[in-house]
Coordinates of C-alpha atoms and ligand atoms in Angstrom, one line a residue:
M1 CA -58.7 8.7 79.5
E2 CA -58.9 10.6 76.3
S3 CA -57.2 13.8 75.3
T4 CA -56.9 15.5 71.9
S5 CA -53.4 16.9 71.7
D6 CA -49.9 15.6 72.5
Q7 CA -49.5 18.5 75.0
S8 CA -52.4 17.7 77.2
I9 CA -52.2 14.0 78.0
S10 CA -54.5 12.6 80.6
E11 CA -52.9 10.1 83.0
S12 CA -55.7 7.8 83.7
S13 CA -54.0 4.5 83.6
S14 CA -53.8 3.0 87.1
G15 CA -50.0 3.0 87.3
F16 CA -49.8 -0.8 87.0
L17 CA -46.1 -0.8 86.6
S18 CA -45.4 1.1 89.8
D19 CA -44.4 -0.8 92.9
Q20 CA -47.6 -0.2 94.9
P21 CA -50.6 -2.5 94.4
S22 CA -53.5 -0.5 92.9
C23 CA -57.1 -0.3 94.0
T24 CA -58.4 1.6 91.0
K25 CA -59.7 -0.6 88.2
P26 CA -57.1 -1.7 85.6
S27 CA -57.8 -0.1 82.2
V28 CA -57.4 -1.6 78.7
I29 CA -57.8 -0.3 75.2
V30 CA -59.0 -2.7 72.6
I31 CA -58.1 -1.8 69.0
G32 CA -60.7 -3.1 66.5
A33 CA -64.3 -3.9 67.0
G34 CA -64.5 -7.1 64.9
I35 CA -65.6 -10.3 66.6
A36 CA -62.2 -10.8 68.3
G37 CA -62.0 -7.2 69.7
L38 CA -65.6 -7.4 70.9
A39 CA -65.1 -10.7 72.6
A40 CA -62.0 -9.5 74.3
A41 CA -63.6 -6.2 75.4
R42 CA -66.7 -8.0 76.7
A43 CA -64.7 -10.5 78.7
L44 CA -62.4 -7.9 80.2
Q45 CA -65.4 -5.6 81.1
G46 CA -67.0 -8.7 82.8
A47 CA -63.7 -9.2 84.6
S48 CA -63.9 -5.6 86.1
F49 CA -61.6 -3.8 83.7
K50 CA -62.3 -0.3 82.4
V51 CA -62.5 -1.0 78.7
T52 CA -62.4 1.4 75.7
L53 CA -62.8 0.0 72.3
L54 CA -61.4 2.0 69.4
E55 CA -62.7 1.2 65.9
S56 CA -61.6 2.8 62.6
R57 CA -64.9 2.3 60.8
D58 CA -68.3 3.8 61.6
R59 CA -69.7 0.4 62.5
V60 CA -68.8 -2.7 64.5
G61 CA -68.2 -6.2 63.1
G62 CA -65.2 -5.8 60.9
R63 CA -65.2 -8.7 58.4
I64 CA -68.7 -9.5 59.6
L65 CA -70.9 -7.2 57.6
T66 CA -74.6 -7.9 57.2
D67 CA -76.1 -5.5 54.7
Y68 CA -79.9 -4.8 54.9
S69 CA -80.3 -2.6 51.8
F70 CA -82.2 -5.2 49.8
G71 CA -84.7 -5.2 52.6
F72 CA -83.4 -8.4 54.3
P73 CA -80.0 -9.5 55.6
V74 CA -77.2 -10.4 53.2
D75 CA -73.8 -11.2 54.6
M76 CA -71.0 -9.5 52.6
G77 CA -68.3 -10.9 54.8
A78 CA -68.5 -14.1 56.9
S79 CA -71.7 -16.1 56.4
W80 CA -71.0 -19.7 57.6
L81 CA -70.5 -21.1 61.0
H82 CA -67.8 -23.6 60.3
G83 CA -68.5 -26.5 62.7
A84 CA -72.2 -26.3 63.4
S85 CA -72.1 -28.2 66.7
K86 CA -71.9 -27.6 70.4
D87 CA -68.1 -27.7 70.2
N88 CA -68.0 -24.5 68.4
P89 CA -67.0 -21.6 70.7
L90 CA -69.8 -19.5 69.2
A91 CA -72.5 -22.2 69.5
S92 CA -74.0 -21.2 72.8
L93 CA -74.3 -17.5 71.8
I94 CA -75.9 -18.3 68.5
A95 CA -78.2 -20.8 70.1
R96 CA -79.2 -18.3 72.8
L97 CA -79.9 -15.6 70.2
G98 CA -82.2 -18.1 68.5
L99 CA -80.4 -17.7 65.2
P100 CA -81.2 -20.4 62.7
L101 CA -78.6 -22.1 60.5
Y102 CA -78.9 -23.8 57.2
R103 CA -76.4 -26.6 56.8
T104 CA -74.9 -26.6 53.3
S105 CA -72.4 -29.4 54.0
G106 CA -71.7 -32.3 56.4
D107 CA -68.3 -33.2 57.8
D108 CA -65.2 -33.9 55.7
S109 CA -66.5 -32.6 52.4
V110 CA -63.8 -32.0 49.8
L111 CA -65.7 -28.8 49.1
Y112 CA -65.6 -27.7 52.7
D113 CA -68.7 -25.6 53.1
H114 CA -70.6 -27.5 50.5
D115 CA -71.2 -31.1 49.6
L116 CA -72.6 -32.7 46.5
E117 CA -76.2 -32.9 47.8
S118 CA -77.7 -29.9 46.0
Y119 CA -75.9 -28.2 43.1
A120 CA -75.7 -27.7 39.4
L121 CA -72.4 -27.4 37.5
F122 CA -72.3 -26.2 33.9
D123 CA -69.8 -25.8 31.2
M124 CA -69.2 -22.4 29.5
E125 CA -71.7 -23.4 26.8
G126 CA -74.4 -23.8 29.4
L127 CA -74.6 -27.6 29.3
Q128 CA -75.2 -29.1 32.7
I129 CA -72.5 -31.6 33.7
C130 CA -73.7 -35.0 34.8
Q131 CA -73.5 -35.6 38.5
H132 CA -71.7 -38.9 38.0
L133 CA -68.8 -37.1 36.3
V134 CA -68.7 -34.4 39.0
A135 CA -68.6 -37.1 41.8
K136 CA -65.9 -39.1 39.9
V137 CA -63.6 -36.1 39.4
G138 CA -64.2 -35.2 43.1
E139 CA -62.7 -38.5 44.0
V140 CA -59.7 -37.8 41.7
F141 CA -59.3 -34.5 43.4
E142 CA -59.3 -36.1 46.8
A143 CA -56.7 -38.7 45.6
L144 CA -54.5 -35.8 44.3
L145 CA -54.7 -34.1 47.6
E146 CA -53.8 -37.3 49.4
E147 CA -50.8 -37.8 47.1
T148 CA -49.5 -34.3 47.8
K149 CA -49.0 -35.5 51.3
K150 CA -46.5 -38.1 50.1
V151 CA -44.7 -35.4 48.0
R152 CA -44.3 -33.1 51.0
E153 CA -42.8 -35.9 53.1
E154 CA -40.2 -36.5 50.4
F155 CA -39.1 -33.0 49.8
A156 CA -37.2 -31.1 52.6
E157 CA -38.2 -27.8 51.1
D158 CA -41.8 -26.5 51.1
M159 CA -43.5 -26.0 47.8
S160 CA -46.9 -24.7 46.6
V161 CA -50.0 -27.0 46.4
M162 CA -49.9 -26.3 42.6
K163 CA -46.3 -27.5 42.3
A164 CA -47.1 -30.6 44.4
F165 CA -50.1 -31.3 42.1
S166 CA -47.9 -31.2 39.0
I167 CA -45.4 -33.6 40.6
V168 CA -48.2 -36.0 41.4
M169 CA -49.6 -35.8 37.9
E170 CA -46.2 -36.7 36.5
R171 CA -46.0 -39.7 38.7
R172 CA -49.6 -40.8 38.4
P173 CA -50.7 -40.1 34.8
E174 CA -54.0 -41.9 35.4
L175 CA -55.0 -39.0 37.7
R176 CA -54.6 -36.5 34.9
Q177 CA -58.0 -35.4 33.5
E178 CA -58.8 -34.4 29.9
G179 CA -61.5 -32.4 28.3
L180 CA -64.6 -31.8 30.4
A181 CA -63.2 -33.8 33.4
H182 CA -60.1 -31.5 33.4
K183 CA -62.5 -28.5 33.6
V184 CA -64.4 -30.0 36.5
L185 CA -61.1 -30.7 38.2
Q186 CA -60.2 -27.0 37.8
W187 CA -63.5 -26.1 39.4
Y188 CA -62.6 -28.2 42.5
L189 CA -59.3 -26.4 42.6
C190 CA -61.2 -23.1 42.3
R191 CA -63.2 -24.0 45.4
L192 CA -60.1 -25.0 47.4
E193 CA -58.7 -21.6 46.4
G194 CA -61.9 -20.0 47.6
W195 CA -61.6 -21.7 51.0
F196 CA -58.1 -20.3 51.5
A197 CA -58.8 -17.1 49.5
A198 CA -55.5 -17.7 47.7
D199 CA -54.3 -19.2 44.4
A200 CA -52.9 -22.8 44.7
D201 CA -49.5 -21.6 43.5
N202 CA -49.2 -19.5 46.7
I203 CA -50.5 -22.0 49.3
S204 CA -48.0 -24.0 51.3
V205 CA -48.3 -27.8 50.7
Q206 CA -46.6 -28.3 54.1
S207 CA -49.3 -26.4 56.0
W208 CA -52.5 -26.2 54.0
D209 CA -54.2 -28.9 56.1
E210 CA -52.9 -27.8 59.5
E211 CA -56.1 -26.0 60.5
E212 CA -58.7 -27.9 62.6
L213 CA -62.2 -28.5 61.2
L214 CA -64.8 -28.8 63.9
E215 CA -67.5 -31.4 63.7
G216 CA -71.0 -30.5 62.6
G217 CA -70.5 -29.4 59.0
H218 CA -71.0 -25.9 57.8
G219 CA -74.1 -23.9 58.6
L220 CA -75.2 -20.7 56.8
M221 CA -76.4 -17.9 59.2
V222 CA -79.9 -17.6 57.7
R223 CA -80.5 -14.2 59.3
G224 CA -77.0 -13.0 58.9
Y225 CA -74.1 -12.7 61.4
A226 CA -75.0 -9.2 62.5
P227 CA -77.0 -10.1 65.6
V228 CA -74.0 -11.9 67.0
V229 CA -71.8 -8.8 66.9
T230 CA -74.6 -6.5 68.0
S231 CA -75.2 -8.6 71.1
L232 CA -71.5 -8.6 71.9
A233 CA -71.2 -4.9 71.4
E234 CA -74.1 -4.1 73.9
G235 CA -73.0 -2.0 76.9
L236 CA -69.4 -1.5 75.7
D237 CA -67.6 1.9 75.4
I238 CA -67.0 1.8 71.7
R239 CA -65.5 4.8 69.9
L240 CA -66.4 4.5 66.2
S241 CA -64.4 6.3 63.5
H242 CA -61.3 6.2 65.7
R243 CA -58.5 4.9 63.5
V244 CA -55.5 4.1 65.6
R245 CA -52.1 5.1 64.0
K246 CA -49.7 4.6 66.9
V247 CA -49.3 2.4 70.0
V248 CA -46.7 3.4 72.5
R249 CA -45.5 1.1 75.3
R250 CA -44.6 3.4 78.2
R251 CA -42.1 2.6 80.9
H252 CA -44.3 3.2 83.9
H253 CA -47.8 4.0 82.6
G254 CA -48.8 1.0 80.4
V255 CA -49.8 1.9 77.0
R256 CA -50.6 5.1 75.0
V257 CA -52.7 4.8 71.9
I258 CA -53.0 7.7 69.4
T259 CA -55.6 7.9 66.7
E260 CA -55.2 9.5 63.2
D261 CA -56.9 12.7 64.4
A262 CA -54.4 12.9 67.3
K263 CA -56.7 11.7 70.1
I264 CA -54.7 10.2 72.9
F265 CA -55.9 7.3 75.0
D266 CA -53.9 5.9 78.0
A267 CA -54.4 2.6 79.7
D268 CA -52.6 -0.2 81.5
A269 CA -52.7 -2.5 78.6
A270 CA -54.0 -2.9 75.0
V271 CA -55.5 -5.7 73.0
I272 CA -54.5 -5.4 69.3
A273 CA -57.4 -6.9 67.4
A274 CA -56.8 -5.1 64.1
P275 CA -56.6 -7.3 60.9
L276 CA -53.3 -8.8 59.8
G277 CA -53.6 -6.8 56.5
V278 CA -53.5 -3.6 58.5
L279 CA -50.5 -4.7 60.5
K280 CA -48.7 -5.8 57.4
A281 CA -49.2 -2.4 55.8
N282 CA -47.7 -0.8 58.9
L283 CA -50.8 1.4 59.3
I284 CA -50.4 1.1 63.0
K285 CA -46.9 2.1 64.2
F286 CA -45.5 0.6 67.4
E287 CA -43.1 2.5 69.7
P288 CA -40.7 1.0 70.6
R289 CA -40.8 -1.3 67.6
L290 CA -42.3 -4.8 68.1
P291 CA -39.6 -7.4 68.7
D292 CA -38.1 -9.0 65.5
W293 CA -39.9 -12.3 66.0
K294 CA -43.3 -10.5 66.0
E295 CA -42.5 -8.3 63.0
Q296 CA -41.3 -11.4 61.2
A297 CA -44.6 -13.2 62.0
I298 CA -46.5 -10.2 60.6
A299 CA -44.4 -10.2 57.5
D300 CA -44.5 -13.9 56.9
L301 CA -48.2 -14.7 57.4
A302 CA -50.1 -14.2 54.2
V303 CA -53.5 -12.5 53.6
G304 CA -55.7 -13.7 50.8
N305 CA -58.7 -12.1 49.2
E306 CA -62.3 -13.2 48.6
N307 CA -65.1 -10.9 47.6
K308 CA -68.9 -11.2 47.3
I309 CA -71.1 -9.8 44.6
A310 CA -74.7 -10.2 45.7
L311 CA -77.3 -10.0 43.0
F312 CA -80.9 -9.4 43.9
F313 CA -83.4 -10.5 41.2
E314 CA -87.1 -9.9 40.9
T315 CA -87.8 -13.6 40.7
V316 CA -85.9 -16.9 40.8
F317 CA -85.0 -18.1 37.3
W318 CA -82.3 -20.6 38.3
P319 CA -82.4 -24.3 39.4
N320 CA -83.5 -24.9 43.0
V321 CA -80.1 -26.0 44.3
E322 CA -77.7 -24.7 46.9
F323 CA -75.0 -23.6 44.5
L324 CA -74.3 -23.1 40.8
G325 CA -70.9 -23.5 39.2
V326 CA -69.3 -22.8 35.9
V327 CA -66.3 -25.1 34.9
A328 CA -63.5 -23.8 32.7
P329 CA -60.0 -24.7 31.5
T330 CA -58.4 -22.8 34.4
S331 CA -59.4 -22.4 38.0
Y332 CA -59.2 -18.6 37.4
S333 CA -62.0 -18.7 34.9
C334 CA -64.3 -21.0 36.9
S335 CA -67.3 -19.5 38.7
Y336 CA -69.3 -20.2 41.9
F337 CA -72.6 -18.7 42.9
L338 CA -74.3 -19.3 46.3
N339 CA -78.1 -19.5 46.0
L340 CA -79.4 -17.7 49.0
H341 CA -83.0 -18.5 48.0
K342 CA -82.5 -22.1 49.2
A343 CA -81.6 -21.0 52.7
T344 CA -83.5 -17.7 53.1
G345 CA -86.3 -17.6 50.5
H346 CA -84.9 -14.4 49.0
P347 CA -84.1 -14.3 45.2
V348 CA -80.4 -13.6 45.6
L349 CA -77.3 -15.2 44.1
V350 CA -73.9 -14.4 45.5
Y351 CA -70.9 -14.6 43.2
M352 CA -67.7 -15.3 45.1
P353 CA -64.3 -14.8 43.4
A354 CA -61.2 -15.5 45.3
G355 CA -57.4 -15.0 45.1
R356 CA -56.1 -13.2 42.0
L357 CA -59.5 -13.1 40.4
A358 CA -60.9 -11.3 43.5
N359 CA -58.0 -8.8 43.3
D360 CA -58.6 -8.2 39.6
I361 CA -62.3 -7.7 40.0
E362 CA -61.7 -5.4 42.9
H363 CA -60.1 -2.9 40.5
L364 CA -63.3 -2.6 38.5
S365 CA -66.2 -0.2 39.3
D366 CA -69.0 -1.8 41.3
E367 CA -71.2 -1.6 38.1
A368 CA -68.5 -3.4 36.1
A369 CA -68.0 -6.0 38.8
A370 CA -71.7 -6.8 38.9
S371 CA -71.9 -6.9 35.1
F372 CA -69.0 -9.4 35.2
A373 CA -70.8 -11.6 37.6
V374 CA -74.0 -11.4 35.5
L375 CA -72.0 -12.3 32.4
Q376 CA -70.8 -15.5 34.1
L377 CA -74.4 -16.3 35.0
K378 CA -75.6 -15.7 31.5
R379 CA -73.1 -18.2 30.2
I380 CA -75.0 -20.9 31.9
L381 CA -78.5 -19.4 32.1
P382 CA -78.9 -17.4 28.9
N383 CA -82.4 -16.2 30.0
A384 CA -81.0 -14.7 33.2
T385 CA -82.6 -11.3 33.9
E386 CA -80.8 -8.2 35.0
P387 CA -80.6 -7.8 38.8
L388 CA -82.8 -5.2 40.5
K389 CA -80.0 -4.3 42.9
F390 CA -76.4 -5.5 43.6
L391 CA -73.8 -5.2 46.4
V392 CA -70.1 -5.5 45.9
S393 CA -67.5 -6.0 48.7
H394 CA -63.9 -4.7 48.6
W395 CA -62.1 -6.6 51.4
G396 CA -58.7 -6.4 49.6
T397 CA -58.5 -2.6 49.2
D398 CA -60.6 -1.4 52.2
K399 CA -57.9 0.1 54.5
S400 CA -59.7 -1.3 57.6
S401 CA -59.1 -4.9 56.3
L402 CA -56.6 -5.0 53.4
G403 CA -57.4 -8.6 52.8
C404 CA -59.9 -11.2 53.5
Y405 CA -58.2 -13.7 55.8
T406 CA -54.9 -15.3 56.6
Y407 CA -53.4 -18.4 54.8
D408 CA -50.1 -20.3 55.0
A409 CA -47.7 -19.1 52.3
V410 CA -45.1 -21.3 50.8
G411 CA -42.0 -21.8 53.0
K412 CA -43.6 -20.3 56.1
S413 CA -44.4 -22.3 59.2
H414 CA -47.9 -22.7 60.7
D415 CA -46.4 -21.7 64.1
L416 CA -46.5 -18.1 62.9
Y417 CA -50.2 -17.8 64.0
E418 CA -49.1 -18.6 67.6
R419 CA -46.2 -16.1 67.3
L420 CA -48.6 -13.4 66.2
R421 CA -50.8 -14.2 69.2
T422 CA -48.0 -14.2 71.8
P423 CA -48.2 -11.0 74.0
V424 CA -45.5 -8.4 74.1
E425 CA -45.4 -7.0 77.6
T426 CA -48.7 -5.2 78.1
L427 CA -49.8 -5.7 74.4
F428 CA -52.1 -8.6 73.8
F429 CA -52.9 -9.8 70.3
A430 CA -56.2 -11.2 69.0
G431 CA -58.0 -11.9 65.7
E432 CA -58.3 -14.6 63.1
A433 CA -54.6 -14.4 62.2
T434 CA -53.6 -15.2 65.7
C435 CA -55.6 -18.5 65.7
H436 CA -53.4 -21.5 65.2
N437 CA -56.4 -24.0 65.1
F438 CA -59.1 -22.1 63.2
P439 CA -57.5 -19.3 61.2
G440 CA -59.7 -17.4 58.8
T441 CA -62.9 -18.1 60.7
V442 CA -65.3 -16.2 62.9
H443 CA -65.3 -18.7 65.7
G444 CA -61.4 -18.8 65.7
A445 CA -61.3 -15.0 65.9
F446 CA -63.8 -15.0 68.7
A447 CA -61.8 -17.6 70.7
T448 CA -58.6 -15.5 70.4
G449 CA -60.5 -12.5 71.8
L450 CA -61.4 -14.5 74.9
L451 CA -57.9 -15.9 75.2
A452 CA -56.3 -12.4 75.0
A453 CA -58.7 -11.2 77.7
S454 CA -57.9 -14.2 79.9
E455 CA -54.1 -13.6 79.5
C456 CA -54.5 -9.9 80.1
R457 CA -56.4 -10.6 83.3
K458 CA -53.8 -13.1 84.5
Q459 CA -51.1 -10.5 84.1
F460 CA -53.1 -8.0 86.3
V461 CA -54.6 -10.3 88.9
E462 CA -51.7 -10.3 91.3
H463 CA -51.4 -6.6 91.3
F464 CA -55.1 -5.9 91.7
K465 CA -55.7 -8.5 94.4
E466 CA -58.0 -6.2 96.4
L467 CA -60.3 -5.8 93.4
N468 CA -60.9 -9.5 93.1
L469 CA -60.9 -9.4 89.3
Q470 CA -63.4 -11.9 87.9
P471 CA -62.4 -14.6 85.4
A472 CA -62.1 -13.1 82.0
M473 CA -65.0 -15.0 80.5
A474 CA -68.1 -12.9 80.9
D475 CA -71.1 -14.9 82.1
D476 CA -73.1 -14.0 79.0
I477 CA -70.6 -15.7 76.6
S478 CA -70.0 -18.8 78.7
N479 CA -70.6 -22.3 77.5
E480 CA -74.2 -22.7 78.4
L481 CA -75.5 -25.7 76.4
L482 CA -78.6 -24.8 74.3
P483 CA -79.2 -26.7 71.0
L484 CA -78.4 -25.0 67.7
Q485 CA -81.4 -24.6 65.3
I486 CA -80.2 -26.3 62.1
S487 CA -82.2 -27.1 59.0
R488 CA -81.0 -29.5 56.2
M489 CA -79.6 -32.1 58.7
Ligands
FAD1 C1 -65.7 -12.4 52.1 C2 -65.4 -13.2 53.4 C3 -66.0 -14.3 53.7 C4 -65.8 -15.0 54.9 N1 -66.5 -16.1 55.2 C5 -66.4 -16.6 56.4 C6 -67.4 -17.6 56.8 O1 -68.3 -17.9 56.1 N2 -67.2 -18.2 58.0 C7 -66.2 -17.8 58.8 O2 -66.1 -18.4 59.9 N3 -65.3 -16.8 58.5 C8 -65.5 -16.2 57.3 N4 -64.6 -15.2 57.0 C9 -63.6 -14.8 57.9 C10 -64.1 -14.0 59.1 O3 -64.9 -13.0 58.6 C11 -62.9 -13.4 59.8 O4 -62.0 -14.5 60.2 C12 -63.4 -12.8 61.1 O5 -64.5 -12.0 61.0 C13 -62.2 -11.9 61.6 O6 -62.5 -11.2 62.8 P1 -61.4 -10.3 63.5 O7 -62.0 -9.7 64.7 O8 -60.2 -11.1 63.6 O9 -61.1 -9.2 62.4 P2 -62.0 -8.0 61.8 O10 -63.4 -8.5 61.8 O11 -61.4 -7.6 60.6 O12 -61.9 -6.9 62.9 C14 -60.9 -6.0 63.0 C15 -61.4 -4.6 63.3 O13 -60.3 -3.7 63.4 C16 -60.7 -2.5 62.8 N5 -59.6 -1.7 62.4 C17 -58.7 -1.9 61.4 N6 -57.7 -1.0 61.4 C18 -57.9 -0.3 62.5 C19 -57.2 0.8 63.1 N7 -56.1 1.3 62.6 N8 -57.7 1.4 64.3 C20 -58.8 0.9 64.9 N9 -59.5 -0.2 64.3 C21 -59.1 -0.7 63.2 C22 -61.6 -3.0 61.6 O14 -62.4 -2.0 61.1 C23 -62.3 -4.1 62.2 O15 -63.6 -3.7 62.7 C24 -64.9 -14.5 55.8 C25 -64.2 -13.3 55.5 C26 -64.5 -12.6 54.4 C27 -63.8 -11.3 54.1
SPE2 N1 -67.6 -21.7 49.6 C1 -67.5 -20.3 49.9 C2 -66.2 -19.9 50.5 C3 -66.5 -18.9 51.6 N2 -65.3 -18.6 52.3 C4 -65.4 -18.9 53.6 C5 -64.1 -19.3 54.2 C6 -63.9 -19.1 55.6 N3 -62.6 -19.3 56.1 C7 -61.8 -20.3 55.7 C8 -60.7 -20.6 56.5 C9 -59.6 -21.2 55.9 N4 -58.4 -21.2 56.7

């Protein structure tokens, strides 16, 4: 299947497009060993395909990255299961692996993965803000969001969430907040921007609430997400450090995939499970070019940024709450720290900037980024100690991600996710950016991997009748019902 120069090309694809039915196994190349690529590869292998997974990094998991250098797991990418219930496509796997969850929020919270059960908000002078004010401003924020729905019905043209807010404030001056309440409102906005990984002046008011939120609230993966990807990767033919640079659709021989060091892989089909950021930057060339509608979807979907700065301290010196926040006059200057001690018992705070702030911090050295996070902490807890160790993510500039996850930009339709997913001949597309219902999530990406596998199998099933290809849902990732282990109900 693999060869190393353009001159000596191995012809190992089964000749799917020839007239004769084939009795050799159909072959597929999956590009990208994130959760979507792993799910697709596993399901296709279970369906009797010969599967080769090409991964640019020297590890699997993609935007799932559990770091163990503190001596215990810390997720530097995804860390929540959004929708901690049996309806989640990942629930059965997580339950079977016995991975505990710590629920940080119930359903329908205005803060998505948090609620107001366990937190401490401070102003820049270190004064804690009374919970009554926080709850009251939360209600105002919800009212503002509700009012933006009326605005979008009135205007034919899309606009940003920020612009819609300002129209609402003009009309409903009683919703405007002054002084400390204004700063708390900015903090709510900062958390909305964190959820979408984009600034409110870039998020579409038409589409921001199109995604589906599964029931069950939001559960932190207490032992990290790594065991999920490790279990999916088991037994697969994964070629690490294989960065794909070209995908060629061939007339009679399926697909040829070429890596940056000129290795060539031929197969009957390919699943493209590389991140949208990578596709947008044209790091993978398609020959012939992808159809216009597909190129347009790649161009029009937007990728945001969110990073994590994990600070490992000798001891806990902060309040025993799930998160700490700093309010400020603009959402850009607000801060948010996740207290991992609450869920895991380890003295770690994770500072999470998003949008423009995440991009700006990503241009700093890791030391400067960690100092910036500690500075925000010292504003509210002047006796904060220096961390023993720190970790800094770089999702926006890492050329294997080039962004954190997808969001709906102003003037662009939510249908683009489906367009990005739609196959082109023998090319199937998977990944969070192809998920209409749950974009930007682990479970959404996982579901698209299974879907791509299922569509790929369907395309081949007629031609490979004799082989009796199995349904493209491997037994070990089926919907067996085991209960999730969840604390903080
Ligand atoms: C900071 C952060 C926090 C998040 N928090 C959460 C959360 O709490 N809960 C949640 O549900 N989701 C969260 N997400 C989103 C979630 O991580 C993603 O939606 C999901 O992991 C994406 O999976 P994927 O398989 O689509 O893409 P990826 O995981 O990015 O996989 C794509 C793979 O393709 C590889 N690749 C790239 N280019 C090439 C190439 N040229 N050739 C070969 N391989 C290539 C990459 O290395 C990668 O392994 C978060 C993301 C980030 C960054
Ligand atoms: N409160 C911390 C925010 C962590 N970000 C997780 C967001 C995961 N995806 C959101 C999907 C939005 N479409």
